[in-house]
Coordinates of C-alpha atoms (C1' of nucleotides) in Angstrom, one line a residue:
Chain A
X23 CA 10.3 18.0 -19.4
X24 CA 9.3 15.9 -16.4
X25 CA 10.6 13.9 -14.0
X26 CA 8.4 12.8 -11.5
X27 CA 5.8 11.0 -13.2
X28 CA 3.2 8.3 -13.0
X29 CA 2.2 6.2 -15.7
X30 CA -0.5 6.1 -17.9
X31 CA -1.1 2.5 -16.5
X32 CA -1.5 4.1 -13.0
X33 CA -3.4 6.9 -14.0
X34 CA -5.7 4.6 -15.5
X35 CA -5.7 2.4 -13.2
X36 CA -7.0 4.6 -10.3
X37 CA -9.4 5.7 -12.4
X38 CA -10.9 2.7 -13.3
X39 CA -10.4 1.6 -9.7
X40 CA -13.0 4.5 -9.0
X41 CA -15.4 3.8 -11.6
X42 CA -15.5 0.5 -10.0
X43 CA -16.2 2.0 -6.6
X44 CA -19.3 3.9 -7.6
X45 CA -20.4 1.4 -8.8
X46 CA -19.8 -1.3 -6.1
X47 CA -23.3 -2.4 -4.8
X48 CA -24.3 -3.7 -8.4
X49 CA -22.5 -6.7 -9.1
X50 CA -19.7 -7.3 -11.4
X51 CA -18.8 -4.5 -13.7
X52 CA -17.1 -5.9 -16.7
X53 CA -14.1 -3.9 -18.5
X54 CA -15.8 -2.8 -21.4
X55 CA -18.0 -0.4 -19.3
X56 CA -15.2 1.5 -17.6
X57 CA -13.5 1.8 -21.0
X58 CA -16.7 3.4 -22.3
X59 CA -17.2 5.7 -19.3
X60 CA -13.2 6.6 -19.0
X61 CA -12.4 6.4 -22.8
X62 CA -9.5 3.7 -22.1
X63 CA -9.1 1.2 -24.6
X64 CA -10.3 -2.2 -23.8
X65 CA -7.5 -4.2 -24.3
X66 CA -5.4 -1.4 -22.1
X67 CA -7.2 -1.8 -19.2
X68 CA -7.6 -6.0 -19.8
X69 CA -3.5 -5.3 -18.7
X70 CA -4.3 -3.9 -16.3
X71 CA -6.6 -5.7 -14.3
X72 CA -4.7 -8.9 -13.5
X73 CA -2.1 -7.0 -11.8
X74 CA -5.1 -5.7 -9.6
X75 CA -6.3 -8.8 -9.0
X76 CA -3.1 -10.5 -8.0
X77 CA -3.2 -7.8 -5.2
X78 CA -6.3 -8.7 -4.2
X79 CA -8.1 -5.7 -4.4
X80 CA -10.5 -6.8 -7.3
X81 CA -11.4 -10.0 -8.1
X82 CA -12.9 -11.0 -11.6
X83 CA -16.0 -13.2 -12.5
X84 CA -15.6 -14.8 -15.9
X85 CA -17.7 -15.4 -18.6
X86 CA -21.2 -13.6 -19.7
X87 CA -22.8 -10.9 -17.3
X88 CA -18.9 -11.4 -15.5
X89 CA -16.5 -8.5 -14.8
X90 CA -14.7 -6.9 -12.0
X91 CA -15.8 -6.1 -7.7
X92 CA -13.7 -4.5 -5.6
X93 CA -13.0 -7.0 -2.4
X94 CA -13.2 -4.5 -0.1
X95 CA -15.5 -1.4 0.6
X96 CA -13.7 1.6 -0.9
X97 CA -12.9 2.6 2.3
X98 CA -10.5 0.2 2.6
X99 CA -8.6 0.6 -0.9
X100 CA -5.7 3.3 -0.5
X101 CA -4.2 4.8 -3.7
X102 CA -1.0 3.6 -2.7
X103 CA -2.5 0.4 -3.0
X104 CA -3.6 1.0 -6.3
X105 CA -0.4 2.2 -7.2
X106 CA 1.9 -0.7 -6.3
X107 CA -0.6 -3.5 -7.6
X108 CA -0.2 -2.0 -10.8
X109 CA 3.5 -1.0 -10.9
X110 CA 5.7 -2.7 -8.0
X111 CA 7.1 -0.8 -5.2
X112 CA 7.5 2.5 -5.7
X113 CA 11.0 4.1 -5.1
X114 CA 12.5 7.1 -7.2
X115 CA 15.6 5.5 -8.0
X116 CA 17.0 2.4 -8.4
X117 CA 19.4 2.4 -5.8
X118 CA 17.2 2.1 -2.8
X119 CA 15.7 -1.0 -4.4
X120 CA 18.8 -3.1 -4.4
X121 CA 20.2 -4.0 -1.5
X122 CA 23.1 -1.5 -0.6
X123 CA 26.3 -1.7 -3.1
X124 CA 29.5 0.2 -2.9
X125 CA 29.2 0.9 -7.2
X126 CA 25.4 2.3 -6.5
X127 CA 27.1 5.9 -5.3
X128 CA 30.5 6.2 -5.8
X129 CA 31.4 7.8 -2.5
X130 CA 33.6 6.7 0.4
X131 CA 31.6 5.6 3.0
X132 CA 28.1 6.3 2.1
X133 CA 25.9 7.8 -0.3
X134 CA 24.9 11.0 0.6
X135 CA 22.0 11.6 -1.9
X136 CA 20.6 8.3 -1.1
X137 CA 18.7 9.4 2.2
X138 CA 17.2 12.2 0.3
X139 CA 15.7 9.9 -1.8
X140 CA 14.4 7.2 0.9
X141 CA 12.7 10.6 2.3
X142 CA 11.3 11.1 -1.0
X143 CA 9.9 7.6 -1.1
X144 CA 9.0 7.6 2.1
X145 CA 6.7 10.4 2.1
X146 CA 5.2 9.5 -1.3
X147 CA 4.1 6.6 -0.1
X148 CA 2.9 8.2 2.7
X149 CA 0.6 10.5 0.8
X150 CA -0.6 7.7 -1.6
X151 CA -1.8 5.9 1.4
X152 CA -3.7 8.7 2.9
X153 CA -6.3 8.8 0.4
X154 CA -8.9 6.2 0.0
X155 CA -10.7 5.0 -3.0
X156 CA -14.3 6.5 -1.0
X157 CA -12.9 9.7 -0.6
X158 CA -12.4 10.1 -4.0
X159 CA -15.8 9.6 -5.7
X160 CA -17.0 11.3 -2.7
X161 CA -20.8 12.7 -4.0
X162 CA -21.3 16.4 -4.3
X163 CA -22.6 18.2 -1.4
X164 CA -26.1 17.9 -2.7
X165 CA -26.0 14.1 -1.7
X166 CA -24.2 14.0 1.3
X167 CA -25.5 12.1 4.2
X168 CA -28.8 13.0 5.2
Chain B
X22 CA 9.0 -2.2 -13.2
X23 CA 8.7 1.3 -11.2
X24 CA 6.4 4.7 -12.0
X25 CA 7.6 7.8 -9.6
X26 CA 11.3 7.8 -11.0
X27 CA 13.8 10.1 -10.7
X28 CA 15.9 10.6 -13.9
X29 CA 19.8 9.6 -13.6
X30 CA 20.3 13.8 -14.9
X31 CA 18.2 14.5 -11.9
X32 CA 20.2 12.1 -9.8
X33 CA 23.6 13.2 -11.2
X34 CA 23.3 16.9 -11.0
X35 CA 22.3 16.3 -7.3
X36 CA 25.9 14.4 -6.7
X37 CA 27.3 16.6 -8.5
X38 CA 26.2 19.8 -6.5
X39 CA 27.2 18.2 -3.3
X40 CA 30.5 17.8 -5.0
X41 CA 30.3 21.4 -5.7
X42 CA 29.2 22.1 -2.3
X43 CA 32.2 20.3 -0.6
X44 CA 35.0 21.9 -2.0
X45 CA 33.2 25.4 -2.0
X46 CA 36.1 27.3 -0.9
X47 CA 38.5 26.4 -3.1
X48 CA 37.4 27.9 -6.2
X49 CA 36.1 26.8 -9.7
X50 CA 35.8 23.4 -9.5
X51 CA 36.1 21.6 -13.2
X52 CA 33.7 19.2 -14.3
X53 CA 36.3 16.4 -15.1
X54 CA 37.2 16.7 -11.2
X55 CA 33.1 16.0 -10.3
X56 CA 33.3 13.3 -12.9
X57 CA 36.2 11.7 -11.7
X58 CA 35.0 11.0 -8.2
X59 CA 31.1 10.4 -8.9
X60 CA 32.2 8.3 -12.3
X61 CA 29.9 10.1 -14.3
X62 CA 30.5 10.8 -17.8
X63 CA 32.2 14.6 -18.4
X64 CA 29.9 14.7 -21.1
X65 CA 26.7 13.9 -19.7
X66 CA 27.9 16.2 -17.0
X67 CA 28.3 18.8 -19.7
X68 CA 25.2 18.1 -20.9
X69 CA 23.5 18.4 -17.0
X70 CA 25.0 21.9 -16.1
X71 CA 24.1 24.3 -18.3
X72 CA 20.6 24.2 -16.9
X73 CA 22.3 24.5 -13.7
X74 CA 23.5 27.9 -14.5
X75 CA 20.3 29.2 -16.4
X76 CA 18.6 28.6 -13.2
X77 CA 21.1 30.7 -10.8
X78 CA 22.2 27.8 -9.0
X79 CA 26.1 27.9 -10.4
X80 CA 27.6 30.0 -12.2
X81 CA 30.9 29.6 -14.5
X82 CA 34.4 30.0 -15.5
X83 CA 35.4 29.3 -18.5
X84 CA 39.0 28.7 -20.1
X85 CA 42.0 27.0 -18.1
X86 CA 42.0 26.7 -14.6
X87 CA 37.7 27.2 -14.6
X88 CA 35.3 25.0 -13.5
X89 CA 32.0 25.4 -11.8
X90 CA 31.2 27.6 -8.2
X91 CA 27.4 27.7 -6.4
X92 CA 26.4 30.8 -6.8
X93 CA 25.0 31.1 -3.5
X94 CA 26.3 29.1 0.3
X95 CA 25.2 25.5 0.2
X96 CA 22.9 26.0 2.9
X97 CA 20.4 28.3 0.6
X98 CA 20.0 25.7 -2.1
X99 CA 17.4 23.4 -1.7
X100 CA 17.6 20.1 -3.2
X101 CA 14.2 21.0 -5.1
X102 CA 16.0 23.8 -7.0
X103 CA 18.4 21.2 -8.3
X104 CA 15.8 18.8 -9.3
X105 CA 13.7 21.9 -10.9
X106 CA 16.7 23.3 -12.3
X107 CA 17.3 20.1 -14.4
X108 CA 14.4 18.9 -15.4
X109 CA 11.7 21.8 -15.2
X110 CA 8.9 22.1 -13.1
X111 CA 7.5 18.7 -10.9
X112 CA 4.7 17.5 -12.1
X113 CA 3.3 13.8 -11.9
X114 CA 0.8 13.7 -14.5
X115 CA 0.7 16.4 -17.8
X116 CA -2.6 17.2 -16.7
X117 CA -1.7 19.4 -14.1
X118 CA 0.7 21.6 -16.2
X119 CA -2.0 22.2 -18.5
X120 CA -4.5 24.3 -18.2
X121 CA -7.7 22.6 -17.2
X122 CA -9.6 20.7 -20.0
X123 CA -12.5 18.8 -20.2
X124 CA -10.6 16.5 -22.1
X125 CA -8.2 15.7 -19.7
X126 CA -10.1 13.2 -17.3
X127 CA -13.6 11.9 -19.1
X128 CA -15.5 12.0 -16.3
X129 CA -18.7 14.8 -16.5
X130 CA -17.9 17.8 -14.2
X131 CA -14.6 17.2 -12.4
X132 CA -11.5 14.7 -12.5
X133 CA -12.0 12.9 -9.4
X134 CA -8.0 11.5 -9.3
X135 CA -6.7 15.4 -10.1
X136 CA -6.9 16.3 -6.8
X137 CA -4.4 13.2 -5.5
X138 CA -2.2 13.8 -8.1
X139 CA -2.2 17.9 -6.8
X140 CA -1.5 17.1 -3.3
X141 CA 1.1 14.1 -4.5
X142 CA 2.8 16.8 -6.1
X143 CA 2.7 19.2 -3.8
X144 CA 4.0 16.7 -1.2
X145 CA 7.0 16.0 -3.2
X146 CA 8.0 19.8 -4.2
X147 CA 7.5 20.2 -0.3
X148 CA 9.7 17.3 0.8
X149 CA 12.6 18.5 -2.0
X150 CA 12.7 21.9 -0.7
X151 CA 12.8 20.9 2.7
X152 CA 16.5 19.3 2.8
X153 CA 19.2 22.0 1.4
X154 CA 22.7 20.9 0.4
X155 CA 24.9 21.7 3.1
X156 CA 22.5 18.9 4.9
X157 CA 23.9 16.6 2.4
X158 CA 27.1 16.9 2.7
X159 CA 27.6 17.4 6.6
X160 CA 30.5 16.1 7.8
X161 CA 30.6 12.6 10.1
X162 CA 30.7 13.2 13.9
X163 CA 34.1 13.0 13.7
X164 CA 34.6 16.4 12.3
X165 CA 31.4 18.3 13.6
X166 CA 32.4 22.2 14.9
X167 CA 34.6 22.3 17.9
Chain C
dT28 C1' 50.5 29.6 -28.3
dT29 C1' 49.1 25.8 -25.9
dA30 C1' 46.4 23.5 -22.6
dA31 C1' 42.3 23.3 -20.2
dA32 C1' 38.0 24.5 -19.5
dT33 C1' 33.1 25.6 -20.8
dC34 C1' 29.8 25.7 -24.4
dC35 C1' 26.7 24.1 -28.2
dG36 C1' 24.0 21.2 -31.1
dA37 C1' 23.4 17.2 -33.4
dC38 C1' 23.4 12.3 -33.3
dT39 C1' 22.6 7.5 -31.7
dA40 C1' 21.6 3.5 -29.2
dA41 C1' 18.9 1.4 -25.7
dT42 C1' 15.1 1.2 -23.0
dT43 C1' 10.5 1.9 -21.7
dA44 C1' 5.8 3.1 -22.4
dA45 C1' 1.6 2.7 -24.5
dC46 C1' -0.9 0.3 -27.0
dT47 C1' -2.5 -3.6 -30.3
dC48 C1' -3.6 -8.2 -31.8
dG49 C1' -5.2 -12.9 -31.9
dG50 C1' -6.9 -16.2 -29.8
dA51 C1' -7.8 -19.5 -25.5
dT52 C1' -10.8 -20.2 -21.7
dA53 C1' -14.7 -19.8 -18.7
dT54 C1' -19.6 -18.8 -17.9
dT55 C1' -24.2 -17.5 -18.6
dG56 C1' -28.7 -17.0 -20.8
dT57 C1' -31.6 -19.0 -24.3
Chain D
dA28 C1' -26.1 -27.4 -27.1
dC29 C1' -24.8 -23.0 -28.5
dA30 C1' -24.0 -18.3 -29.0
dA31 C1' -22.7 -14.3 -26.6
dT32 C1' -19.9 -12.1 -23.4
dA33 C1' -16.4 -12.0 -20.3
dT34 C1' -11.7 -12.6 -18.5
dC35 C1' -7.2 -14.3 -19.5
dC36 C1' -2.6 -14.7 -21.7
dG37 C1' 1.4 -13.7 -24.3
dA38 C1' 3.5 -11.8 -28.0
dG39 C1' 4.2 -8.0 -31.2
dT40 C1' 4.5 -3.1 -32.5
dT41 C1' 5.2 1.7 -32.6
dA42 C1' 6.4 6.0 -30.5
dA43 C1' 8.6 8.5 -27.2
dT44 C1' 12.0 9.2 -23.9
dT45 C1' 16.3 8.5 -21.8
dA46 C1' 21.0 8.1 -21.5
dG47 C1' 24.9 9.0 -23.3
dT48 C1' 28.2 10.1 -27.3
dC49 C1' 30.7 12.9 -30.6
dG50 C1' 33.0 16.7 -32.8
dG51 C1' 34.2 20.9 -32.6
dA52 C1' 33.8 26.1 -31.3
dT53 C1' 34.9 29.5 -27.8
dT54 C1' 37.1 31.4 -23.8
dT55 C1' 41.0 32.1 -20.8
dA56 C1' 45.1 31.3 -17.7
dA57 C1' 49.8 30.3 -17.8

DNA sequence: TTAAATCCGACTAATTAACTCGGATATTGT
DNA sequence: ACAATATCCGAGTTAATTAGTCGGATTTAA
């Protein structure tokens, strides 16, 4: 078994995320493509989306020949960002979410695990925001810059 | 709603281990003692440390008067054991436990999010294995070494 | 021999994850 | 105007996982 694990909503997400990236100069890309090119099912993905766009990392055109642009230039997109629009904060357990209480760990003073775990999130978050969206549909070496 | 999450066995053997680690010296410690002070349930402890054992970590006494004792000084066990020990090997998405298929990420030559995922994971095992239980259980100022 | 422990495996209840479904709404091309 | 193509919205469903329970067998010290 597993225990640190992203979603299938997350996975998906960054990978549609990217498919949207290569294709960024050509207008809106609606859903239906990325599920083709990904195999995600439509109606998966139509889930998924509004969370992106409540971040503002996408936003949508309706109707015919509509679809989904990244706002900003892949550079700009982090996978952490990715990551949160779709899920909420990340943080490996409960605890740190909450605002400190006495029941969360039951020792005397403090909870002694706990800073592990705000290490953990801290450097997770840290690794998500390292990478950008660019970086990872990066072209082969055969089309780097001339 | 949250997607890197750490499982309450995960979080429970680690409090339980700094239990251990606490009252090292005095012997087999018994479960119902650990579960007593953390308020855990004896039998989800029960449950939690056999895999402690199978891994080395602990090792047991059985019949009256036994309990649990780390098998090696606090210092040498690295939170990351514990976590491993519980729950198997850290991984954040199946993918990278099984051996590459094509199948895996639909995209023509390469999964373009694997490599995130790797050095996510990576990052993690790395940030586990850097904090060891004595760390966690050091003493307040107040009773630091003479 | 009794009490206290680990040990073992099955069972269950609750929650979450991963989709699915049906339709409403907006927009464009003809 | 109208059909086609999108996003949008919310509820429903199914499968898997998690968290925890339960009953009892085994081991051992006192």
């Amino acid at each position: 078994m597993i225990e640190i694990k992203l979603s299938a909503k997350v996975e998906y997400g960054v990978r549609a995320m990217a498919v949207l990236a290569i294709y960024h100069q050509d207008g809106p890309l609606p859903l239906r493509e990325i599920a083709e090119q990904e195999k995600i099912s439509l109606k998966f993905l139509e889930q998924i989306f509004p969370g992106l766009r409540r971040s503002g990392l996408v936003h949508s055109v309706r109707g015919s020949r509509g679809g989904y642009v990244l706002s900003r230039a892949p550079a700009e997109i982090k996978i952490g960002d990715i990551v949160r629009a779709v899920e909420g904060p990340i943080t490996p357990v409960d605890c740190l979410s909450e605002p400190h209480n006495d029941f969360c760990c039951h020792r005397k003073d403090e909870c002694l695990t706990r800073q592990v775990w705000e290490k953990l999130r801290d450097r997770i978050n840290d690794v998500l925001d390292e990478v950008s969206l660019d970086e990872l549909v990066e072209v082969k070496p055969s089309e780097t810059l001339t």
